[in-house]
mmCIF file with all atom_site columns, C-alpha atoms in Angstrom:
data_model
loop_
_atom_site.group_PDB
_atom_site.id
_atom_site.type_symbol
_atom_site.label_atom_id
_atom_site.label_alt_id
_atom_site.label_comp_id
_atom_site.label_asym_id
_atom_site.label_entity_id
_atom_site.label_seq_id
_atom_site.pdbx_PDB_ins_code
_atom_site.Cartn_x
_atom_site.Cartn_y
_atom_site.Cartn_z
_atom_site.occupancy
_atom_site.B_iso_or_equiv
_atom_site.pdbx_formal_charge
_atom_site.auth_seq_id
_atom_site.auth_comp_id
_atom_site.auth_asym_id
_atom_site.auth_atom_id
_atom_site.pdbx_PDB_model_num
ATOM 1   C CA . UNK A 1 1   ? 11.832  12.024  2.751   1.00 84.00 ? 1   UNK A CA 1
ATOM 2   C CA . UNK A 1 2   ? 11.000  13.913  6.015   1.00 87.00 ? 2   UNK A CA 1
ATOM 3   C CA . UNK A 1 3   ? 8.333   15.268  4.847   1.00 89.00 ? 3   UNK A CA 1
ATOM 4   C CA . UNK A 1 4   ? 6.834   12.353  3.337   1.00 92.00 ? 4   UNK A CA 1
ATOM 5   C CA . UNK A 1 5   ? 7.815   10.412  6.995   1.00 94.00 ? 5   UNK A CA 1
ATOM 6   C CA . UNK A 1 6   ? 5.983   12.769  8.882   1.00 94.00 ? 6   UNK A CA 1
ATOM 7   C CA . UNK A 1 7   ? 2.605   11.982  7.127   1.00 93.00 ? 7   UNK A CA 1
ATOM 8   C CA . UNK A 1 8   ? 2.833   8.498   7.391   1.00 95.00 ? 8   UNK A CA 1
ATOM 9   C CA . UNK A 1 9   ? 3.681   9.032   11.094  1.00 94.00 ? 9   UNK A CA 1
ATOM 10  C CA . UNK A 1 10  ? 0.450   10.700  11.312  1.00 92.00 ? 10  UNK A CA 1
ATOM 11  C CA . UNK A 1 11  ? -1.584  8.284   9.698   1.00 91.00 ? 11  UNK A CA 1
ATOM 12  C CA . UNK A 1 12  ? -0.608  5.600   12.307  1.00 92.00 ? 12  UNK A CA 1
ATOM 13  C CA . UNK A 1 13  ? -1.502  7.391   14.921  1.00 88.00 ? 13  UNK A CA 1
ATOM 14  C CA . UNK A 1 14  ? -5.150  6.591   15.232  1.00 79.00 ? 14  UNK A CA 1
ATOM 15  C CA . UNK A 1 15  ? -6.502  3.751   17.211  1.00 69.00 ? 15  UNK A CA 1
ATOM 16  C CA . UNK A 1 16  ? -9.003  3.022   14.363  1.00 74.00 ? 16  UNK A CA 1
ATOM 17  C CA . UNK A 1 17  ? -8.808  0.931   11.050  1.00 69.00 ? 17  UNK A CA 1
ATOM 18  C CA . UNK A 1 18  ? -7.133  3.486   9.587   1.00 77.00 ? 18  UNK A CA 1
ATOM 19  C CA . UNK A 1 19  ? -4.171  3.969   12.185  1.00 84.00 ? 19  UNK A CA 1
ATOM 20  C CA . UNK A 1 20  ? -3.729  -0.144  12.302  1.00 94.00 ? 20  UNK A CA 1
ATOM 21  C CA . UNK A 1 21  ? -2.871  -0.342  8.362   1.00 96.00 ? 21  UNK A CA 1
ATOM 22  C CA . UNK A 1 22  ? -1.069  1.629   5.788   1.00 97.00 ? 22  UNK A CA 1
ATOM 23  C CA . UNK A 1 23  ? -0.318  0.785   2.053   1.00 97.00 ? 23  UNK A CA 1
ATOM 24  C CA . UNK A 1 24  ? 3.006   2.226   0.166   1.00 98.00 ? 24  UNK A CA 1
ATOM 25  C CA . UNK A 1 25  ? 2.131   2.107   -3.017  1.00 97.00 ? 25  UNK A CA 1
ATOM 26  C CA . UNK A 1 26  ? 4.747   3.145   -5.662  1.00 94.00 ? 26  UNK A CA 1
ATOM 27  C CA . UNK A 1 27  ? 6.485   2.211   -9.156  1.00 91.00 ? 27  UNK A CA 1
ATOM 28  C CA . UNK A 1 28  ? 9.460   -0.393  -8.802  1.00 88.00 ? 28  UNK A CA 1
ATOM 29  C CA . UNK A 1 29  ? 12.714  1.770   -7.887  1.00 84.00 ? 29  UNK A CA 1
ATOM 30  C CA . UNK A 1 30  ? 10.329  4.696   -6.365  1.00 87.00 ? 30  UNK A CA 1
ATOM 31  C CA . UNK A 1 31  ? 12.154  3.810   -2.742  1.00 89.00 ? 31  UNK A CA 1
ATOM 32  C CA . UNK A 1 32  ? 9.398   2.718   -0.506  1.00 94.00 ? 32  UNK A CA 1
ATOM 33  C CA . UNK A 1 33  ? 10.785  -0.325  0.737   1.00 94.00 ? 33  UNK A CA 1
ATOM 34  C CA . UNK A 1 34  ? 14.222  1.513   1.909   1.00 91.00 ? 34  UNK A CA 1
ATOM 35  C CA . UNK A 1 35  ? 11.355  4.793   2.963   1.00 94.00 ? 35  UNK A CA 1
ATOM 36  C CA . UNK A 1 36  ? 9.783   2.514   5.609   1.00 96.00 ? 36  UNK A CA 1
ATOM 37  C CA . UNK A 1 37  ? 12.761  0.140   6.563   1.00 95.00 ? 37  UNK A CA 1
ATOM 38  C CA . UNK A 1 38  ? 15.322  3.098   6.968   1.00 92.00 ? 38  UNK A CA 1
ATOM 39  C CA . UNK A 1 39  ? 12.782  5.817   7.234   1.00 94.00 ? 39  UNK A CA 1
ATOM 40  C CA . UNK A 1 40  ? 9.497   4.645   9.088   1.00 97.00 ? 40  UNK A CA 1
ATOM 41  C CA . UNK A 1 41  ? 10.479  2.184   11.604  1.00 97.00 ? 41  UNK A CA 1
ATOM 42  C CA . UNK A 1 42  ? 13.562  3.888   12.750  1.00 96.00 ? 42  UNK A CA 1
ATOM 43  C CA . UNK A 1 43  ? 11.160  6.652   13.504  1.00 96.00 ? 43  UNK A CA 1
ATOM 44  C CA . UNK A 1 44  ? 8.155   4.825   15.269  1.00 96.00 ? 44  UNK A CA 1
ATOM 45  C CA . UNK A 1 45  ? 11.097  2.926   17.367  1.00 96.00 ? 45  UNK A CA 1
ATOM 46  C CA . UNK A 1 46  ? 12.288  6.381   18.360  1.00 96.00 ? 46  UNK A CA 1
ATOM 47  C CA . UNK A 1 47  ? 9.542   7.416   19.280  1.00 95.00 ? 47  UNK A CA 1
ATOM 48  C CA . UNK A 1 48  ? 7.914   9.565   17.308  1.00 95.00 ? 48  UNK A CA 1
ATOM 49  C CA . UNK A 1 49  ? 4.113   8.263   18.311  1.00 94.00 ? 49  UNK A CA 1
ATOM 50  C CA . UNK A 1 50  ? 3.259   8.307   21.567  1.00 92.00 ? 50  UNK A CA 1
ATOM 51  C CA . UNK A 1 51  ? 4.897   5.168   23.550  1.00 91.00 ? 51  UNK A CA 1
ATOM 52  C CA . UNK A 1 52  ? 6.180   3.663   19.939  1.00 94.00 ? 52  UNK A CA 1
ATOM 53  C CA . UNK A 1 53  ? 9.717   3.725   21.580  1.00 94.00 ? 53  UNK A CA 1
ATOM 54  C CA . UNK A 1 54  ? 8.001   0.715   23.729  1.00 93.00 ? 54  UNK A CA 1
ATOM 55  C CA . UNK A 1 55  ? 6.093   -1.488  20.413  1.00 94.00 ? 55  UNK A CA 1
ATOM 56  C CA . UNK A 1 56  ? 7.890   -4.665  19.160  1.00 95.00 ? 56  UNK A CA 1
ATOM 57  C CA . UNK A 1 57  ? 8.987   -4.625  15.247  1.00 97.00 ? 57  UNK A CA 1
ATOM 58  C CA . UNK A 1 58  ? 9.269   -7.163  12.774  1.00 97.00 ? 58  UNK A CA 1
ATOM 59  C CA . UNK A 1 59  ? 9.074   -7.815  8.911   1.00 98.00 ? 59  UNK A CA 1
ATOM 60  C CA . UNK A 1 60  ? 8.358   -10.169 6.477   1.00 98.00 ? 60  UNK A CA 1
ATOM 61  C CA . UNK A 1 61  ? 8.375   -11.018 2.515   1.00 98.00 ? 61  UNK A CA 1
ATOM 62  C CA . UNK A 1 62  ? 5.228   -13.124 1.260   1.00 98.00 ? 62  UNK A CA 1
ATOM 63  C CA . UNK A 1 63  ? 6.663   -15.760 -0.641  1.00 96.00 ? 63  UNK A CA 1
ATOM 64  C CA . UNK A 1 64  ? 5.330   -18.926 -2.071  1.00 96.00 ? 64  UNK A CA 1
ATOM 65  C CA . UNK A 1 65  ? 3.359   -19.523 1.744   1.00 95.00 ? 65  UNK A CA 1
ATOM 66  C CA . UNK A 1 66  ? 2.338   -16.050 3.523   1.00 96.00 ? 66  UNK A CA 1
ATOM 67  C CA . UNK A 1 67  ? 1.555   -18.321 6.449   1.00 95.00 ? 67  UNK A CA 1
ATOM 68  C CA . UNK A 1 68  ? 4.398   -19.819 7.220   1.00 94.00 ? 68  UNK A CA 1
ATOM 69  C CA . UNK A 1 69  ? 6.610   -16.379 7.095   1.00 97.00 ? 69  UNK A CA 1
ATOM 70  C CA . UNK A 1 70  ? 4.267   -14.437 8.601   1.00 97.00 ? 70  UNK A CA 1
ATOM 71  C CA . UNK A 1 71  ? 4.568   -17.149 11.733  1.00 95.00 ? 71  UNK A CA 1
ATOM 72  C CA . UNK A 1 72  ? 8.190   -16.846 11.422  1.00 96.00 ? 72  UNK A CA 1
ATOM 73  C CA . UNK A 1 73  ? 8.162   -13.053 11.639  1.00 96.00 ? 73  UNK A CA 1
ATOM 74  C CA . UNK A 1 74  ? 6.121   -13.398 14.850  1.00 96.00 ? 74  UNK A CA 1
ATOM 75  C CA . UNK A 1 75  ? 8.325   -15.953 16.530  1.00 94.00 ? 75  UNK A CA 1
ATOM 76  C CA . UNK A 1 76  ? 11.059  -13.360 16.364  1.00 94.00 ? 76  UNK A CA 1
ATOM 77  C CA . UNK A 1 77  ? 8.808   -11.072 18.647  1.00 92.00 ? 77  UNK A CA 1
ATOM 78  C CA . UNK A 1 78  ? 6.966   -13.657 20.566  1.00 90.00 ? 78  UNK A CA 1
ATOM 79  C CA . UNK A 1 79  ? 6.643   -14.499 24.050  1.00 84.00 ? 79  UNK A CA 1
ATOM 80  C CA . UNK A 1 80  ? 5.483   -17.674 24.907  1.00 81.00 ? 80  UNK A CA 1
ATOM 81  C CA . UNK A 1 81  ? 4.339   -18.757 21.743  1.00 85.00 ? 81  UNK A CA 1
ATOM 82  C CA . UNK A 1 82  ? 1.602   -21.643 20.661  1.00 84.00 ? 82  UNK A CA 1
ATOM 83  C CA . UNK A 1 83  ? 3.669   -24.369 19.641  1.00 85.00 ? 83  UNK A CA 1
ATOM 84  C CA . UNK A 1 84  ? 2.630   -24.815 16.100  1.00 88.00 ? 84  UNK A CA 1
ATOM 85  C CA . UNK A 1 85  ? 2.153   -21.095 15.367  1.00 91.00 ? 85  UNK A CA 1
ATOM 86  C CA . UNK A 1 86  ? 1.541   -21.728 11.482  1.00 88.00 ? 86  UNK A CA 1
ATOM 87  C CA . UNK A 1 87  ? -1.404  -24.046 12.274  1.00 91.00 ? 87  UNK A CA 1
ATOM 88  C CA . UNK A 1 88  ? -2.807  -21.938 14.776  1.00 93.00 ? 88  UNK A CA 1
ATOM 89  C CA . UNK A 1 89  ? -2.881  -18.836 12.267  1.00 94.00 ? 89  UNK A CA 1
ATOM 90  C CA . UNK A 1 90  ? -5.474  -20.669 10.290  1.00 93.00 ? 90  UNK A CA 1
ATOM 91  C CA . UNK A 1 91  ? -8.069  -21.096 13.096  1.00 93.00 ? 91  UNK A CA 1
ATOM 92  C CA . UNK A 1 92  ? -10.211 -18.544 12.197  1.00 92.00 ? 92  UNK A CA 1
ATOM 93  C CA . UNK A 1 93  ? -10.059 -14.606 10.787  1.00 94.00 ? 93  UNK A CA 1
ATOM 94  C CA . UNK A 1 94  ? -9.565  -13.606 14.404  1.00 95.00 ? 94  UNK A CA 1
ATOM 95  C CA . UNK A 1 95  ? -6.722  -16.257 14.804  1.00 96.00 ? 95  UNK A CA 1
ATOM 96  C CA . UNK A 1 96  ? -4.303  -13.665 14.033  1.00 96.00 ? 96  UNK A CA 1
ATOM 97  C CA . UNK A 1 97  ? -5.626  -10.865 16.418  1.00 96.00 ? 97  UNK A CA 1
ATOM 98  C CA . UNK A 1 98  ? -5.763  -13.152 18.996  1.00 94.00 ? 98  UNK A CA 1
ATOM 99  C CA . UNK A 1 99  ? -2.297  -14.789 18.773  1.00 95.00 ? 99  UNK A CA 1
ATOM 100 C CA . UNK A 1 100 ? -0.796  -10.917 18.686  1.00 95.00 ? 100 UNK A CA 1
ATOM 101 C CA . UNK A 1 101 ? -2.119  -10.343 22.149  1.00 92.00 ? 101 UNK A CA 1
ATOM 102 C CA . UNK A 1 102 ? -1.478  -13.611 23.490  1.00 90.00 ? 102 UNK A CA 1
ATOM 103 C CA . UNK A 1 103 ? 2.263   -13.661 22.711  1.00 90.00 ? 103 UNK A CA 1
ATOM 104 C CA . UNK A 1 104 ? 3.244   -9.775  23.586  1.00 91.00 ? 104 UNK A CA 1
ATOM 105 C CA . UNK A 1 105 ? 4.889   -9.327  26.783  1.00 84.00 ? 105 UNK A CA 1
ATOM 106 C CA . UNK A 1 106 ? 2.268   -6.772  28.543  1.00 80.00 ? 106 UNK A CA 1
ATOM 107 C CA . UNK A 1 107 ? -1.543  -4.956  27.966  1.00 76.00 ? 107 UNK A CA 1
ATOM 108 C CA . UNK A 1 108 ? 0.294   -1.929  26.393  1.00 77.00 ? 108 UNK A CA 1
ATOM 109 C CA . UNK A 1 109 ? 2.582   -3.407  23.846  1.00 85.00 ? 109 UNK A CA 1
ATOM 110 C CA . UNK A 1 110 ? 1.421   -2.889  20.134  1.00 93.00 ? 110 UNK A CA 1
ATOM 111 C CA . UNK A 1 111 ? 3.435   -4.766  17.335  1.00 96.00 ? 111 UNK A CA 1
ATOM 112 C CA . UNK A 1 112 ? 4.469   -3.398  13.856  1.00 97.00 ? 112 UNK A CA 1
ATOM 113 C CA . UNK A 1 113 ? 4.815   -5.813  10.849  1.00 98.00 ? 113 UNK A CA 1
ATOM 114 C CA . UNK A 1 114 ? 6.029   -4.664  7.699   1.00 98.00 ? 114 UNK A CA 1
ATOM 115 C CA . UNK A 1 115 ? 4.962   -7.228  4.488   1.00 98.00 ? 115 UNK A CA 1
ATOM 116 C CA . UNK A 1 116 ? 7.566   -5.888  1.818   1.00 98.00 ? 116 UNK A CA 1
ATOM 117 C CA . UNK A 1 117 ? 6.789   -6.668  -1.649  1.00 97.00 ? 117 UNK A CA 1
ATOM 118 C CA . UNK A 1 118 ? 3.002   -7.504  -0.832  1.00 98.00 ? 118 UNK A CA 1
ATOM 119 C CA . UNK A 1 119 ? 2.310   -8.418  -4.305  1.00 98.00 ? 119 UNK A CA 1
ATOM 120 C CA . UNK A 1 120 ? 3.761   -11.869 -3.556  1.00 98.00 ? 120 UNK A CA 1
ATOM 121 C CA . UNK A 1 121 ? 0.478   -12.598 -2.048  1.00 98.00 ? 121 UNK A CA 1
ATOM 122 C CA . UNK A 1 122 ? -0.575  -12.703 -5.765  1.00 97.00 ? 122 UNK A CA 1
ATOM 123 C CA . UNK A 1 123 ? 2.337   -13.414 -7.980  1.00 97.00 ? 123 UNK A CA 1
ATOM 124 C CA . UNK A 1 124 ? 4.199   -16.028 -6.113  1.00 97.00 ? 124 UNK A CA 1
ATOM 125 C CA . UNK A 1 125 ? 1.336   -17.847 -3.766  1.00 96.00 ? 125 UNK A CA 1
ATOM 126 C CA . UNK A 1 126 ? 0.097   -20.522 -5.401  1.00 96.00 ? 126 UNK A CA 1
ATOM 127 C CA . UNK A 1 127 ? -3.411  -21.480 -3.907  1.00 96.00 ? 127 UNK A CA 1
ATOM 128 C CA . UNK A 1 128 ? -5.994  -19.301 -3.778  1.00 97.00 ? 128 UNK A CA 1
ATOM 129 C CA . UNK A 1 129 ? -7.590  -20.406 -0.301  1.00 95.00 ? 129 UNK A CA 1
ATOM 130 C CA . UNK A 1 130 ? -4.847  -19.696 1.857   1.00 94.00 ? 130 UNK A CA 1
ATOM 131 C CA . UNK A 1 131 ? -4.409  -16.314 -0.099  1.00 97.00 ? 131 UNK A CA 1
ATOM 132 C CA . UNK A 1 132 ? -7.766  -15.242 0.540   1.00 96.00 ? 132 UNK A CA 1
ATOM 133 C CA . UNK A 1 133 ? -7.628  -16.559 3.797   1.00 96.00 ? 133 UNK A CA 1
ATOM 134 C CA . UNK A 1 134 ? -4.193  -14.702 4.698   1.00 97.00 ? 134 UNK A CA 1
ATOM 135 C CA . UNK A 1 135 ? -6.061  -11.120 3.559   1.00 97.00 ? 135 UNK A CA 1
ATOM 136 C CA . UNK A 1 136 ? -9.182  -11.491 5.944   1.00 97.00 ? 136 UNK A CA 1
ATOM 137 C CA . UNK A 1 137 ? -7.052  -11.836 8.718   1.00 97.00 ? 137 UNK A CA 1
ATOM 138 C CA . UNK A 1 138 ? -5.391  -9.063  8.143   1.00 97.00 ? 138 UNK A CA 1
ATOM 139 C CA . UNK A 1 139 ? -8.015  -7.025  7.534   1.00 96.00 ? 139 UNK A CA 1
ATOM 140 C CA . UNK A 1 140 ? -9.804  -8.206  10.686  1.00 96.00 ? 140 UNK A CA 1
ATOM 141 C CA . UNK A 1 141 ? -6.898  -7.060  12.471  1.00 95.00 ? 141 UNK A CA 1
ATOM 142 C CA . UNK A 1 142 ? -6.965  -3.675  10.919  1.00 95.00 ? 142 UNK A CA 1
ATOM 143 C CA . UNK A 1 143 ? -10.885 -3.164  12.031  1.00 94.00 ? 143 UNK A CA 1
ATOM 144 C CA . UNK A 1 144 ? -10.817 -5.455  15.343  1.00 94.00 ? 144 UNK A CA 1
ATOM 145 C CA . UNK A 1 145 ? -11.237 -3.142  18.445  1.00 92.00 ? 145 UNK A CA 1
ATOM 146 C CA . UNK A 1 146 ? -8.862  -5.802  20.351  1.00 91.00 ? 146 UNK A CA 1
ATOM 147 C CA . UNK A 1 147 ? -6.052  -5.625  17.761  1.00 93.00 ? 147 UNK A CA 1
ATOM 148 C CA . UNK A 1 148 ? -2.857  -4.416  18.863  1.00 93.00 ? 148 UNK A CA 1
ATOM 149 C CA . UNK A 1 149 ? -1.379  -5.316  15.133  1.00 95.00 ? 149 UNK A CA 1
ATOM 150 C CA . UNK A 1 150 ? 0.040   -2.338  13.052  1.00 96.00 ? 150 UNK A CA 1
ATOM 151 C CA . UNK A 1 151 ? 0.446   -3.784  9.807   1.00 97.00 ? 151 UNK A CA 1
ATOM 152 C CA . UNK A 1 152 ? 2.279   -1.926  7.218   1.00 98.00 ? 152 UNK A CA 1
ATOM 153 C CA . UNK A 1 153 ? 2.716   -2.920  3.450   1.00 98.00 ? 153 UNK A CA 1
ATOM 154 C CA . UNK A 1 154 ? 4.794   -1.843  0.373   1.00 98.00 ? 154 UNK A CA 1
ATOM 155 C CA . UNK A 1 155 ? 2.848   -3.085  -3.186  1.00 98.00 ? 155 UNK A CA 1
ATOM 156 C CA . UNK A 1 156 ? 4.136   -2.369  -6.429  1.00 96.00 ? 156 UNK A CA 1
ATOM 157 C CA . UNK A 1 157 ? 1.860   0.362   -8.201  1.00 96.00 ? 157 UNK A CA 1
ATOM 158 C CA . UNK A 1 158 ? 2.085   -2.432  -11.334 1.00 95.00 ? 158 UNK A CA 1
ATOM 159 C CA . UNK A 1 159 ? 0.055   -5.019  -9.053  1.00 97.00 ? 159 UNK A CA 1
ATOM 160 C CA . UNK A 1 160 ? -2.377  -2.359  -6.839  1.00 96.00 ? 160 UNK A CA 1
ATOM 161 C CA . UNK A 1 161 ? -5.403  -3.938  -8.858  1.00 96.00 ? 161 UNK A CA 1
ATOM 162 C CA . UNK A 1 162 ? -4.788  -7.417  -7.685  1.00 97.00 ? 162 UNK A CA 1
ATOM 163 C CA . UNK A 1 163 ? -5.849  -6.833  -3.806  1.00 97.00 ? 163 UNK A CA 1
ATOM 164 C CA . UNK A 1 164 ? -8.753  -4.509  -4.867  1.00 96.00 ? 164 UNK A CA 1
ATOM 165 C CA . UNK A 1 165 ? -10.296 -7.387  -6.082  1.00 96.00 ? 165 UNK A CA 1
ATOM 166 C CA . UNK A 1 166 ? -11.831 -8.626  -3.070  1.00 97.00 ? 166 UNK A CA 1
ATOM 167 C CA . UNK A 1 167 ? -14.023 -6.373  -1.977  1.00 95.00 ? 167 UNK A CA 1
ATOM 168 C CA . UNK A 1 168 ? -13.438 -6.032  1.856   1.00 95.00 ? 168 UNK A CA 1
ATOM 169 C CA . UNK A 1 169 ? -9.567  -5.994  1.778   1.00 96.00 ? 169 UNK A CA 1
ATOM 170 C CA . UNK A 1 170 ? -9.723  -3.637  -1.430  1.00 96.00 ? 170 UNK A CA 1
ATOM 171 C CA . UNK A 1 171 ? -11.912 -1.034  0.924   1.00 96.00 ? 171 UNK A CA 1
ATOM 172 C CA . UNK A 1 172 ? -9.324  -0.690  3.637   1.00 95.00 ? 172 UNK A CA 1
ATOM 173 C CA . UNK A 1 173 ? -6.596  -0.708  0.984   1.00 96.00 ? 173 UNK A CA 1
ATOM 174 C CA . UNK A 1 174 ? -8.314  2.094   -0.502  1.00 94.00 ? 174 UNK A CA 1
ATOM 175 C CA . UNK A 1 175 ? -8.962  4.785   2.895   1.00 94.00 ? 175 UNK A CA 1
ATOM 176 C CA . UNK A 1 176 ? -4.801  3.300   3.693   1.00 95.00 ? 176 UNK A CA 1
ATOM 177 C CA . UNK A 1 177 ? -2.795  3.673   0.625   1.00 96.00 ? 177 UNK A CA 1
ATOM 178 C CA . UNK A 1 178 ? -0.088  6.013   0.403   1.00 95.00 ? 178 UNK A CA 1
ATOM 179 C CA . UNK A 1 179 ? 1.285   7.147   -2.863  1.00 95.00 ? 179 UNK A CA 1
ATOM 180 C CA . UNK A 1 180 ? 5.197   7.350   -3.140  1.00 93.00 ? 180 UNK A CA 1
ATOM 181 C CA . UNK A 1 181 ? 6.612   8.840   -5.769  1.00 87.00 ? 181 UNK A CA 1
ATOM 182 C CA . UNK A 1 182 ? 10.305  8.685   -7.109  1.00 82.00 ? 182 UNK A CA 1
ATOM 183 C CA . UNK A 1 183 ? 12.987  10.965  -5.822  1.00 81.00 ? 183 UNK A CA 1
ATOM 184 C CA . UNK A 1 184 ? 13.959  13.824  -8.190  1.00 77.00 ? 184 UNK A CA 1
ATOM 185 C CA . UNK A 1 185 ? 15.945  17.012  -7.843  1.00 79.00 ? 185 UNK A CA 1
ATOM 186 C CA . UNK A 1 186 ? 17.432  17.969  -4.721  1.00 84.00 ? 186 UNK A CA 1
ATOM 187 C CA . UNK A 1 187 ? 15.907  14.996  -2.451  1.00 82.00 ? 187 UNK A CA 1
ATOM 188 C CA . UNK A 1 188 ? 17.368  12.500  -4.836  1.00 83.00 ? 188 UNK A CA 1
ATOM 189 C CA . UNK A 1 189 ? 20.807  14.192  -4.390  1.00 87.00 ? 189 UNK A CA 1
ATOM 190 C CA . UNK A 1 190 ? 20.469  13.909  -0.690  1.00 85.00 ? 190 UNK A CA 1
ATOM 191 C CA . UNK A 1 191 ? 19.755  10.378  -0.735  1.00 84.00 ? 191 UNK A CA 1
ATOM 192 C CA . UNK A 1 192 ? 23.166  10.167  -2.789  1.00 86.00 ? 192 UNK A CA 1
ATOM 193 C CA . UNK A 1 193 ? 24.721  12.430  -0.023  1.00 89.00 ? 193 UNK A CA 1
ATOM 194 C CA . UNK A 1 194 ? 23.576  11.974  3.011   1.00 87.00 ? 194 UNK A CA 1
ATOM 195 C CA . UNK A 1 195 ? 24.665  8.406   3.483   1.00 87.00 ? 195 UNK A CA 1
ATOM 196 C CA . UNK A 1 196 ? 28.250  9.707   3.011   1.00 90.00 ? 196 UNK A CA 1
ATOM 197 C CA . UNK A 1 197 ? 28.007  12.433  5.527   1.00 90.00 ? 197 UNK A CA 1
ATOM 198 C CA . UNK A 1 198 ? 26.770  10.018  8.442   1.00 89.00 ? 198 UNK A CA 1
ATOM 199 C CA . UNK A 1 199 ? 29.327  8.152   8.159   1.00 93.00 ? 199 UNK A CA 1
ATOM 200 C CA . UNK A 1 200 ? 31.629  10.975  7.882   1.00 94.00 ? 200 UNK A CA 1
ATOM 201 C CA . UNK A 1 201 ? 32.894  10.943  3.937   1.00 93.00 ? 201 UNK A CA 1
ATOM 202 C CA . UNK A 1 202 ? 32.646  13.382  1.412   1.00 89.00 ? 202 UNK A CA 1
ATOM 203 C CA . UNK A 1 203 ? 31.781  12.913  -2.129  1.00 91.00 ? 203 UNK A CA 1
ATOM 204 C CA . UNK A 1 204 ? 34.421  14.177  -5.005  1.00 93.00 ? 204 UNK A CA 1
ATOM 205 C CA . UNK A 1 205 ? 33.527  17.447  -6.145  1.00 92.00 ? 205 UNK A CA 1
ATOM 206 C CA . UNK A 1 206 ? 31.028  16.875  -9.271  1.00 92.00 ? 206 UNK A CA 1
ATOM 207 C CA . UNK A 1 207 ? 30.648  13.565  -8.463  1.00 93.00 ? 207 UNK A CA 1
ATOM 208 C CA . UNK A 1 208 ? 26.862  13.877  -7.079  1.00 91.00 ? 208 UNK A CA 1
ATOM 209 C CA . UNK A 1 209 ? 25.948  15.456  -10.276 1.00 90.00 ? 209 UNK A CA 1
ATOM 210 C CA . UNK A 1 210 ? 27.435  13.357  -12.728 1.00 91.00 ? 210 UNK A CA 1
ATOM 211 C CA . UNK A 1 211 ? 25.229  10.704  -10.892 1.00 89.00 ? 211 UNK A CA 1
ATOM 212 C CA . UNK A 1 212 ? 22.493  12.227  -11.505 1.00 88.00 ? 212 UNK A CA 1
ATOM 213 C CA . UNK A 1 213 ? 23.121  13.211  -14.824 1.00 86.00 ? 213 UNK A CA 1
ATOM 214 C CA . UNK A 1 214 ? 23.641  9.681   -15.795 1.00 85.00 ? 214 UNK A CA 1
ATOM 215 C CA . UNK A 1 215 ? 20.594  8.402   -14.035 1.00 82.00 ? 215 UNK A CA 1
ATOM 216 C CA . UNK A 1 216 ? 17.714  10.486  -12.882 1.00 71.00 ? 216 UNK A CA 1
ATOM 217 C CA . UNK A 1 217 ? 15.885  10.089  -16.250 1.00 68.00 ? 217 UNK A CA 1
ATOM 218 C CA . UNK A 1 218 ? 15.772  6.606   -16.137 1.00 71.00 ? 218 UNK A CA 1
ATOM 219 C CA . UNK A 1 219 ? 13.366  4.323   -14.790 1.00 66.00 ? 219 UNK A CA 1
ATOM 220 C CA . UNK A 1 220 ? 14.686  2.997   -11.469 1.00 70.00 ? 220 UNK A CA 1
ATOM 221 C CA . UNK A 1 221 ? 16.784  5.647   -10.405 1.00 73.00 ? 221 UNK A CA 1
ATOM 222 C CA . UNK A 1 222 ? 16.673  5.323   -7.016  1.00 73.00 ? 222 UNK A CA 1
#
């Protein structure tokens, strides 16, 4: 996926709307949550933008309340945080810009948050104010000069229609989105590989293609 890292690199590397959000779109099994958890982050935290060795990282899932885990995913990284953070969220669109830069430690600290498996917002939220609620805050904080929020999410390709149906969150979905496709040929047999060889193993000889033999036309390989 180096190749594929590279770009989204690249497309976080702008200071504008753009550069603050990015979408991973892709069919269940296509590997984007495992492309930006093992693949994305570990390469912003070494470094690979401009002082992204020195942001703060953290992740959440939706859930039944986006809310409440998205407070708990910024407790992890806060300092000095408002005391009922959930509540304090729901102050206004800007609540969420301004609670970023109130609890990082300095003036140059940015913070990533991954949202895995986004279409929660939709399929597992029940009420439809705090839904809408919890996607103009984020994207305010895509488009707010002040934000220092990098927000990245991974949607099933099944559920991409549901956010484009509010108009202002559907437009920044639509300049953000990046389209990941399964693994096939010879990337899918590194991903069997690869793993092995870090941690010093080998595979038994034949073994790598009788995996993929068994499994690459099937739905899900990854």
């Amino acid at each position: 996926r180096d190749e594929v890292i590279t770009a989204l690199t690249a497309r976080l590397s702008d200071a504008d709307a753009e550069g603050r959000f990015l979408a991973l779109v892709g069919a269940s099994g296509s590997g984007k949550s495992s492309l930006a958890r093992a693949g994305l982050i570990p390469a912003l935290r070494r470094g690979v933008l401009p002082a992204s060795e020195r942001w703060f990282y953290t992740d959440m899932i939706p859930g039944s309340d986006p809310y409440n885990e998205l407070a708990d995913a910024l407790l992890r990284v806060a300092v000095n945080p408002p005391p009922d953070l959930p509540a304090a969220l729901l102050e206004g669109d800007r609540a969420l810009v301004e609670i970023v830069n109130a609890v990082l430690p300095d003036a140059d600290s940015d913070l990533v948050i991954l949202i895995d498996q986004f279409e929660e917002v939709f399929t597992v939220c029940p009420d439809e104010l705090r839904r809408a609620a919890f996607l103009r805050a984020l994207q305010t904080a895509a488009h707010d000069p002040a934000s220092r929020l990098r927000i990245v999410i991974t949607i099933r390709a099944d559920f991409y229609d549901r956010p484009l149906q509010y108009p202002l969150f559907g437009d920044l979905l639509r300049r953000t989105t990046e389209i990941i496709l399964p693994l096939h040929g010879e990337a899918l047999a590194m991903a069997i590989t690869a793993p092995a060889l870090r941690a010093g193993l080998t595979l038994e000889s034949g073994l790598t293609e009788t995996i993929l033999s068994s499994v690459q036309a099937q739905p899900g390989t990854l």
